[in-house]
Coordinates of N, CA, C and O in Angstrom, one line a residue:
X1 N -113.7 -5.7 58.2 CA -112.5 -5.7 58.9 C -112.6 -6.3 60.3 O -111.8 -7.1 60.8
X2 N -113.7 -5.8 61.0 CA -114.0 -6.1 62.6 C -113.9 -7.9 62.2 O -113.2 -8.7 62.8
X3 N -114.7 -8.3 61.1 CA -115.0 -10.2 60.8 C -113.9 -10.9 60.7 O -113.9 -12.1 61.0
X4 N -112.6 -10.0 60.3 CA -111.8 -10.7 59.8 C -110.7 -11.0 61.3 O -110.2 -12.0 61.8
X5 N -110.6 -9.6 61.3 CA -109.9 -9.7 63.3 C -110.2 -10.6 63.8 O -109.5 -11.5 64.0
X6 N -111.9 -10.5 64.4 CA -112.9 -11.8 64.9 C -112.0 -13.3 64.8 O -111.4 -14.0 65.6
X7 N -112.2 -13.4 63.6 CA -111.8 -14.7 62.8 C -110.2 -15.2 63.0 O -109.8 -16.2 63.5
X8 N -109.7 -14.4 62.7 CA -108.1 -14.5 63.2 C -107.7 -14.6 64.5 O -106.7 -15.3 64.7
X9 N -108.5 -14.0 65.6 CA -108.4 -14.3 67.1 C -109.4 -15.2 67.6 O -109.4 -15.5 68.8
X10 N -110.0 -15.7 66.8 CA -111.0 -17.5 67.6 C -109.9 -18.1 66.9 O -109.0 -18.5 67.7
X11 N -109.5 -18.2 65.7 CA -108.2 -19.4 65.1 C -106.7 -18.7 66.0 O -105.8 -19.6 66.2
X12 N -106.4 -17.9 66.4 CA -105.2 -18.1 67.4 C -106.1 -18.6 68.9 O -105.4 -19.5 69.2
X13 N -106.8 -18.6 69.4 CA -107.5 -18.8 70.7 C -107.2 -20.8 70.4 O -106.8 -21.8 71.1
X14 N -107.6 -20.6 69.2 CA -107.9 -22.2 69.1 C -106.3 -22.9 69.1 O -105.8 -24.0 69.6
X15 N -105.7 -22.0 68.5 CA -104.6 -23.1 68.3 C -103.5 -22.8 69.7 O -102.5 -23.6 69.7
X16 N -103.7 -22.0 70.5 CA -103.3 -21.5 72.2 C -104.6 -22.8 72.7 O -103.9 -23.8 72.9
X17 N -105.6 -23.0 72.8 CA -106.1 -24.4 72.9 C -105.8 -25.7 72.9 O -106.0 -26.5 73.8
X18 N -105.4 -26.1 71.7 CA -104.6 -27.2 70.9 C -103.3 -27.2 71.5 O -103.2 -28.2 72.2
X19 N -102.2 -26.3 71.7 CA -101.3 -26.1 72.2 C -101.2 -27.1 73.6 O -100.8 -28.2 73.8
X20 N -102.0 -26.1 74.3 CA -101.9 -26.3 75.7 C -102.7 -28.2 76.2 O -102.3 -28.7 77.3
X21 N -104.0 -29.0 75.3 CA -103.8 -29.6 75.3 C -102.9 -30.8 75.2 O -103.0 -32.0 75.7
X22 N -102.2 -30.5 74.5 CA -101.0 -31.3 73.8 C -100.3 -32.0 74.8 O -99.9 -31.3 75.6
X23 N -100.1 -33.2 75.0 CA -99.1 -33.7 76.0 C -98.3 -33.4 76.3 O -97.8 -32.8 75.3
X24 N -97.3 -33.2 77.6 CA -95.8 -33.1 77.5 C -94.8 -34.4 76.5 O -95.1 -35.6 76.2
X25 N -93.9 -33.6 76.3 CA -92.6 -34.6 75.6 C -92.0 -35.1 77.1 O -91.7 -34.6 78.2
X26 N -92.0 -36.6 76.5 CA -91.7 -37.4 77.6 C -90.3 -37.0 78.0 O -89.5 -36.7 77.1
X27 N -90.1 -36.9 78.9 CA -88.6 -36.6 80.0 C -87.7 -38.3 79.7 O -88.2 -39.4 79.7
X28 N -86.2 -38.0 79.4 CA -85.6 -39.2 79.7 C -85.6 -39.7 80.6 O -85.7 -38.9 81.6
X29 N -85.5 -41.0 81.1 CA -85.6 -41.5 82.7 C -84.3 -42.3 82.7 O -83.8 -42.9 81.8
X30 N -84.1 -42.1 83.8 CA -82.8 -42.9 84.9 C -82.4 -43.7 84.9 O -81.3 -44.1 85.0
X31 N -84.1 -44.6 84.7 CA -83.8 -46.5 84.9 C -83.3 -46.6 84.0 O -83.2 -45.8 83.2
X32 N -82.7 -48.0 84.0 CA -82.3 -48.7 83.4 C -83.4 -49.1 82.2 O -84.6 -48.9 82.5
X33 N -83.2 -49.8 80.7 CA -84.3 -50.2 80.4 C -84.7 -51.5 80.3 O -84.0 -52.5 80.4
X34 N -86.4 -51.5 80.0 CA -86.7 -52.6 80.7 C -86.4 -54.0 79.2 O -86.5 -55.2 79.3
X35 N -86.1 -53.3 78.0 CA -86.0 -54.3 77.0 C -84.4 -55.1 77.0 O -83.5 -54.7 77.6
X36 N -84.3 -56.1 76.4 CA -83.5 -57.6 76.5 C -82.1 -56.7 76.0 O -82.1 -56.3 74.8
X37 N -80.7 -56.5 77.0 CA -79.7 -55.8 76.2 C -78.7 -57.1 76.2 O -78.6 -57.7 77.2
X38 N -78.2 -57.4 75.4 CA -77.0 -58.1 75.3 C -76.6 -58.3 76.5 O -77.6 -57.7 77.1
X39 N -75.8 -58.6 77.5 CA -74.9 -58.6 78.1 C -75.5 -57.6 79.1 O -74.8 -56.9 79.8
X40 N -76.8 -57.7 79.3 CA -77.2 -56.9 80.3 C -77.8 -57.6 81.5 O -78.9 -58.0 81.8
X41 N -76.3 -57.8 82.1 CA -76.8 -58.8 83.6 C -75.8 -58.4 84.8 O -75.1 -57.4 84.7
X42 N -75.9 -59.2 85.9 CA -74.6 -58.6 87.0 C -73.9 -58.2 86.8 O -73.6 -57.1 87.1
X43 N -73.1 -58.9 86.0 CA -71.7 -58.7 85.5 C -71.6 -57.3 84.5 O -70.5 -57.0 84.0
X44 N -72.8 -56.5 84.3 CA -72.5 -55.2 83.5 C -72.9 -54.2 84.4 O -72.5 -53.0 84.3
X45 N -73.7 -54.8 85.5 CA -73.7 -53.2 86.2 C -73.7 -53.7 87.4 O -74.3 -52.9 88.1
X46 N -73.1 -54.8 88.1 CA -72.0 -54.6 89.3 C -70.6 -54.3 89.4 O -70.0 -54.3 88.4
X47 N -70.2 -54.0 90.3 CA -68.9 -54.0 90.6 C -67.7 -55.2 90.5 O -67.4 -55.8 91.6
X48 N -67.1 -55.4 89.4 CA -66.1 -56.7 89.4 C -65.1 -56.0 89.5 O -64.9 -54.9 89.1
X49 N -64.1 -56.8 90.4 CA -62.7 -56.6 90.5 C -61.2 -56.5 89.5 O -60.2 -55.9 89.1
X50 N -62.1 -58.0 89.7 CA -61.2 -59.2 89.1 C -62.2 -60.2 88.3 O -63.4 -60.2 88.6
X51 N -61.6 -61.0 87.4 CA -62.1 -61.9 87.0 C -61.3 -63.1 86.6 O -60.2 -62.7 86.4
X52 N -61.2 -64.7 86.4 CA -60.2 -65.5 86.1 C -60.7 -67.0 86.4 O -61.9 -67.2 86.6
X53 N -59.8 -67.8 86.6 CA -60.5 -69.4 86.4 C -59.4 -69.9 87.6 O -58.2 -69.6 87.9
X54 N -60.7 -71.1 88.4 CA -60.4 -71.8 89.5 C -60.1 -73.1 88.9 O -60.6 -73.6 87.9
X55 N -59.3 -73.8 89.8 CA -59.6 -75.5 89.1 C -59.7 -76.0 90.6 O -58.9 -75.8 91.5
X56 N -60.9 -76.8 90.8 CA -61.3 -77.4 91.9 C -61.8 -79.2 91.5 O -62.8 -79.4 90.9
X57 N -61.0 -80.2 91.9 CA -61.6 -81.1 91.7 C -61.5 -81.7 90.5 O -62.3 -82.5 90.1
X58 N -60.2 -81.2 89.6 CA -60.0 -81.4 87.9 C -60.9 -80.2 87.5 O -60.6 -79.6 86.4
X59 N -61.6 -79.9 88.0 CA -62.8 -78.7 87.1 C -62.4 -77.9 87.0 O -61.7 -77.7 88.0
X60 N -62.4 -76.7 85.8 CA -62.0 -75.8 85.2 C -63.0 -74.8 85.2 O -63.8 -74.6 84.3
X61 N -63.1 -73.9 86.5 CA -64.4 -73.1 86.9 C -63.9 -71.0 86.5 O -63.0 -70.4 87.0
X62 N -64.5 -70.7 85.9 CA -64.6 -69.4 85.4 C -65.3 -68.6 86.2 O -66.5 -68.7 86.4
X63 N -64.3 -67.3 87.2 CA -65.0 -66.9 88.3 C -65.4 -65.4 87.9 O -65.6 -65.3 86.7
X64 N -65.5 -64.1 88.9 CA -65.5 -62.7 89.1 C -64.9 -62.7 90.5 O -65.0 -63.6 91.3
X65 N -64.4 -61.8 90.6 CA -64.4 -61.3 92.3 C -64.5 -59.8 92.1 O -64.1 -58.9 91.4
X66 N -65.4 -59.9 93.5 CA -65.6 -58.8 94.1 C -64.8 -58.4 95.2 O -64.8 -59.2 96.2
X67 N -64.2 -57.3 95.2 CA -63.3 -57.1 96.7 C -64.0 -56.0 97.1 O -64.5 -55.1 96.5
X68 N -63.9 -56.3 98.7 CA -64.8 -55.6 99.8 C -63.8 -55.7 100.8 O -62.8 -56.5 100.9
X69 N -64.5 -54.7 101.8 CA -63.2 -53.9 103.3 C -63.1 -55.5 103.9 O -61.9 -55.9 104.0
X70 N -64.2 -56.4 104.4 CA -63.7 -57.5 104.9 C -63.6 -58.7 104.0 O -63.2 -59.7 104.6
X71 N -63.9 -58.8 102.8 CA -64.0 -60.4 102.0 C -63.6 -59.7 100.5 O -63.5 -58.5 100.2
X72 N -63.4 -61.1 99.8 CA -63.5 -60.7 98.4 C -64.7 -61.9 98.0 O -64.9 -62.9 98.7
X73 N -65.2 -61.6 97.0 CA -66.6 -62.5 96.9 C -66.1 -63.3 95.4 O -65.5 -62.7 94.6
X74 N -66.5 -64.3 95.3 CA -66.3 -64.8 93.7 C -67.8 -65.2 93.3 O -68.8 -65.2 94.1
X75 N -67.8 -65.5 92.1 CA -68.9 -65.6 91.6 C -68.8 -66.3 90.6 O -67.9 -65.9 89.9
X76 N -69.3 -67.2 90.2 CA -69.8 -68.1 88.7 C -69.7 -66.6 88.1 O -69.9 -65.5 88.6
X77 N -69.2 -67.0 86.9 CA -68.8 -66.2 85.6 C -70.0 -66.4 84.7 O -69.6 -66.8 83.6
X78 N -71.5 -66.4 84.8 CA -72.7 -66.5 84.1 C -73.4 -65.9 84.5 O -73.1 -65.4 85.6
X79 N -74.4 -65.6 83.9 CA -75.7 -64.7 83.3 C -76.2 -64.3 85.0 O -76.3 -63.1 85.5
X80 N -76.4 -65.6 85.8 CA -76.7 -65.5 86.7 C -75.8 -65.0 87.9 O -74.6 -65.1 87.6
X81 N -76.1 -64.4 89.2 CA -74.9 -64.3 90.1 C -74.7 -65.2 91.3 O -75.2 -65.1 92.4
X82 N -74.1 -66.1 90.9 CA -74.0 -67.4 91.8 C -73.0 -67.6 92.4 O -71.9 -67.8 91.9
X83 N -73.4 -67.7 94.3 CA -71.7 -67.4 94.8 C -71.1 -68.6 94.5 O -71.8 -69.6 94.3
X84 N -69.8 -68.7 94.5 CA -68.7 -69.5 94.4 C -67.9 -70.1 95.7 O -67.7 -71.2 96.1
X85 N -67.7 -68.9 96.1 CA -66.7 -68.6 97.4 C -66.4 -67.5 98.3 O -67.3 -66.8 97.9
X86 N -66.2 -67.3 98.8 CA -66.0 -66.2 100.2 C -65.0 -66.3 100.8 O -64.7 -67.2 101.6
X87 N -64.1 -64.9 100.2 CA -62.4 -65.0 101.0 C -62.4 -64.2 102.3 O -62.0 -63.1 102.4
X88 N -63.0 -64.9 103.3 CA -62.8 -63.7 104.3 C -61.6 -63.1 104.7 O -60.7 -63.9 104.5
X89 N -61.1 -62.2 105.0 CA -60.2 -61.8 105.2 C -59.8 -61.9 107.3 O -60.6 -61.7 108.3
X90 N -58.5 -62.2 107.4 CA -58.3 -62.3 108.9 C -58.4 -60.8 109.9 O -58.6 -60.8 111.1
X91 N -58.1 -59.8 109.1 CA -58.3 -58.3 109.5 C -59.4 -57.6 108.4 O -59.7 -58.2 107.4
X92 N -59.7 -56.7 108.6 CA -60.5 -55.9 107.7 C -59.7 -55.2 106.8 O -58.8 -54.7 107.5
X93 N -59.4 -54.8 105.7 CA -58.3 -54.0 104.5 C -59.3 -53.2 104.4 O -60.2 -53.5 103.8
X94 N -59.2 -51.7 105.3 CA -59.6 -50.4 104.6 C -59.3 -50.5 103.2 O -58.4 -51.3 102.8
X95 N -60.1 -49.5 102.4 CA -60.3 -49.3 101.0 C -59.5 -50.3 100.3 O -58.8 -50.1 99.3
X96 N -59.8 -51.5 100.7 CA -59.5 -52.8 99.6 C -59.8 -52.1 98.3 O -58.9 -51.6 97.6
X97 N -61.1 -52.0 97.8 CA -61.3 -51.6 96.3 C -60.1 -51.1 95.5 O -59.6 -51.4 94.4
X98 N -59.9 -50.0 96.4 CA -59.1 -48.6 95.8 C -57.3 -49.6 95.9 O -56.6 -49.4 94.9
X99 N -57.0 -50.4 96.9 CA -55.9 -50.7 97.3 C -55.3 -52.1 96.8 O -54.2 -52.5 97.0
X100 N -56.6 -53.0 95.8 CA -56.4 -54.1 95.7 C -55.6 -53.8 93.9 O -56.1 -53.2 93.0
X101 N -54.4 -54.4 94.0 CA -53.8 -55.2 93.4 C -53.9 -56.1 91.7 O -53.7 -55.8 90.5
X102 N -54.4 -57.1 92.4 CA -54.3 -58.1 91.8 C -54.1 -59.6 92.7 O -53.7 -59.8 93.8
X103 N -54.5 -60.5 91.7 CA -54.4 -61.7 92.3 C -53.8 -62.9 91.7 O -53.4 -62.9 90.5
X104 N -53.7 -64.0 92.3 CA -52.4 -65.1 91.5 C -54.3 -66.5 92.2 O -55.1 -66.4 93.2
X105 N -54.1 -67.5 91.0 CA -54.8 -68.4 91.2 C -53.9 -69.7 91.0 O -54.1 -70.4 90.0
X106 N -53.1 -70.0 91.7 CA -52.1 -71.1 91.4 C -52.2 -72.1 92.6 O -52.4 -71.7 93.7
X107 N -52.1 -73.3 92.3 CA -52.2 -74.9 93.1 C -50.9 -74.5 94.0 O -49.8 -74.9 93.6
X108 N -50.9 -73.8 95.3 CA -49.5 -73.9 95.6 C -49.2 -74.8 97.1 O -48.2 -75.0 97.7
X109 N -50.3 -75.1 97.2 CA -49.8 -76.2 98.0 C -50.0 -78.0 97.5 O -50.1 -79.0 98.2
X110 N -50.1 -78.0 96.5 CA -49.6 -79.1 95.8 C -50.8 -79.9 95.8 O -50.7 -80.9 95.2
X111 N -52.4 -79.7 96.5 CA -53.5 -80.7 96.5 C -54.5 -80.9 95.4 O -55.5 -81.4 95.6
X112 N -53.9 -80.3 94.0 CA -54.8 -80.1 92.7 C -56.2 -79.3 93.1 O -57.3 -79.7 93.0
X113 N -55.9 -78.4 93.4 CA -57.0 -77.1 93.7 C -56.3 -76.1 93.8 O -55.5 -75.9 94.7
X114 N -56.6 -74.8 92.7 CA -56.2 -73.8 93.1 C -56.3 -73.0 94.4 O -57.3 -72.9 95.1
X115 N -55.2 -72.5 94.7 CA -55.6 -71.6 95.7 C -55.6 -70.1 95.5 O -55.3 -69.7 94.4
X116 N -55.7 -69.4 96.3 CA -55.8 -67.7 96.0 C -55.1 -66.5 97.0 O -55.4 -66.0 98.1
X117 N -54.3 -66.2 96.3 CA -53.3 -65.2 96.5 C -53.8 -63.9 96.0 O -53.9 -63.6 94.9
X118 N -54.1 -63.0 97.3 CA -55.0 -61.6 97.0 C -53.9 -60.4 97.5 O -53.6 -60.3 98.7
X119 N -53.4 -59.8 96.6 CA -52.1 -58.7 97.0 C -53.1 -56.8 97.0 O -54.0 -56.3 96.3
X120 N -52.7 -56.4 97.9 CA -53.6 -54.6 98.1 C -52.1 -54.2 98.6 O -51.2 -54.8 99.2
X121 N -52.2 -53.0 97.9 CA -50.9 -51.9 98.3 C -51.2 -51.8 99.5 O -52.3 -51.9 100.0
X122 N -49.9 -51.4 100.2 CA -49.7 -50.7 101.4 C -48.9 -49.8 101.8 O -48.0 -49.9 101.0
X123 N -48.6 -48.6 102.9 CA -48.0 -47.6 102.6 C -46.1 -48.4 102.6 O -45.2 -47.8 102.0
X124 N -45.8 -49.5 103.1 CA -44.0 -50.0 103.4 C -44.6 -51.2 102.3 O -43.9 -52.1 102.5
X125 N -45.5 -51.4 101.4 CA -45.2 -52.2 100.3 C -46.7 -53.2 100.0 O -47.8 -52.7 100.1
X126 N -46.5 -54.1 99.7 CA -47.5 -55.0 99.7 C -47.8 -56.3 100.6 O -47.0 -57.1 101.0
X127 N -49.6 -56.1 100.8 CA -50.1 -57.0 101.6 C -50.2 -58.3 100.8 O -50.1 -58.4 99.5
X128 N -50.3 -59.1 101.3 CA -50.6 -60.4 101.0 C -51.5 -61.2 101.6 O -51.2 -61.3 102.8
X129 N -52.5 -61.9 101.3 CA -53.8 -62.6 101.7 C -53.7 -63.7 100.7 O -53.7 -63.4 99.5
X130 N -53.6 -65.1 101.2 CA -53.3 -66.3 100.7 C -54.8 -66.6 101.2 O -55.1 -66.0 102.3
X131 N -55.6 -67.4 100.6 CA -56.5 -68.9 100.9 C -56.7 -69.5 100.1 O -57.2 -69.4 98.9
X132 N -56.0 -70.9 101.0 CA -55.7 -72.3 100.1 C -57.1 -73.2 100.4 O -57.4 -73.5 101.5
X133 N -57.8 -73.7 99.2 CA -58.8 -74.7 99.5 C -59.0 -75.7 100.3 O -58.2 -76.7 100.2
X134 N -59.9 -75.7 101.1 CA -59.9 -77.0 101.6 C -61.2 -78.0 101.4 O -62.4 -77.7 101.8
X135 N -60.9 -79.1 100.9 CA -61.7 -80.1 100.1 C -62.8 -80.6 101.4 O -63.9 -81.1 101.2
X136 N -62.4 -80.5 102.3 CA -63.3 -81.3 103.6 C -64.2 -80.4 104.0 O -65.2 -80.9 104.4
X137 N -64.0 -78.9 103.8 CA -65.2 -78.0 104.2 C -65.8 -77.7 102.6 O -67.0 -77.5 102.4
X138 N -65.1 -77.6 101.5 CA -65.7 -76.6 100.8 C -65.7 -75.6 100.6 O -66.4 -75.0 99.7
X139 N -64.6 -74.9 101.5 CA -64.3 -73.9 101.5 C -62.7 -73.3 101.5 O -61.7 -74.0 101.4
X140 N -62.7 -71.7 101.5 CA -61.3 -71.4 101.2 C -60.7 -71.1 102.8 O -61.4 -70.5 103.6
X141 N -59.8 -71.6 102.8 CA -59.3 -71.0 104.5 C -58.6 -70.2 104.3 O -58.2 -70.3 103.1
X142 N -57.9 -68.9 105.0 CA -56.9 -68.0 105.0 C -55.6 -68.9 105.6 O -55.7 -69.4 106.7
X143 N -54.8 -69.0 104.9 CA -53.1 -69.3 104.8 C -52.3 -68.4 105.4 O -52.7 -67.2 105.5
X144 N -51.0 -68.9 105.9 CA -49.7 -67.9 106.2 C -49.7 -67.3 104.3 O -50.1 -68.2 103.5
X145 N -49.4 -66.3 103.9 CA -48.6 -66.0 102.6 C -47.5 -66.4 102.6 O -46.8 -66.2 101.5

């Protein structure tokens, strides 16, 4: 009887042994992961606004924008994050994000280049932020609306 006790408490000892070497179970982690996901580039875990197509030059350019308190940012619409443009804004628009609208990408001053009409609520109605292209810098200027 004493052999058999014996025997039963080295095989539980052993397997409280076994036990306690055992690894932990791995914890889920936070990161992101590191394997190839579809569609897993800027454009899935940044912040886009907006998205839509410029025509500069005859060219038919496919953008993003990002709206921020002083600029809205555009971006090549690919894999990569490639700026495009930079709308500065002539004042700063608290909580642009939260306050932005929408936007119009139409040729309106007649030079075959889109230009860009950026509307954010306001408390007596809506803001308006116009920049029309200009071919000589390369860049967008802020307009009267």
């Amino acid at each position: 009887m004493k052999k058999q006790i014996g025997v039963l408490l080295a095989a539980f000892l052993i397997l409280l042994l076994g036990w306690a070497i055992l690894p932990a179970p791995a914890m889920p982690s936070d990161d992101p992961p590191e394997e190839n996901i579809a569609g897993s580039d800027w454009r899935t875990w940044g912040i886009i606004n907006d998205s839509g197509t410029l025509v500069q030059d005859g060219e038919t350019i496919p953008f993003c924008a990002c709206v921020h308190t002083g600029d809205t940012t555009l971006y090549h619409d690919t894999e990569s994050q490639v700026l495009l443009a930079e709308l500065d804004y002539p004042v700063p628009v608290e909580n642009a994000e939260q306050r932005y609208l929408g936007m119009e990408t139409a040729d309106r001053n007649g030079d075959g280049s889109s230009d860009v009409l950026l509307r954010f609520s306001q408390e007596d109605g809506t803001l308006e932020l116009l920049f029309c292209w200009d071919p000589e810098t390369g860049t967008f200027r802020s307009a009267p609306a």
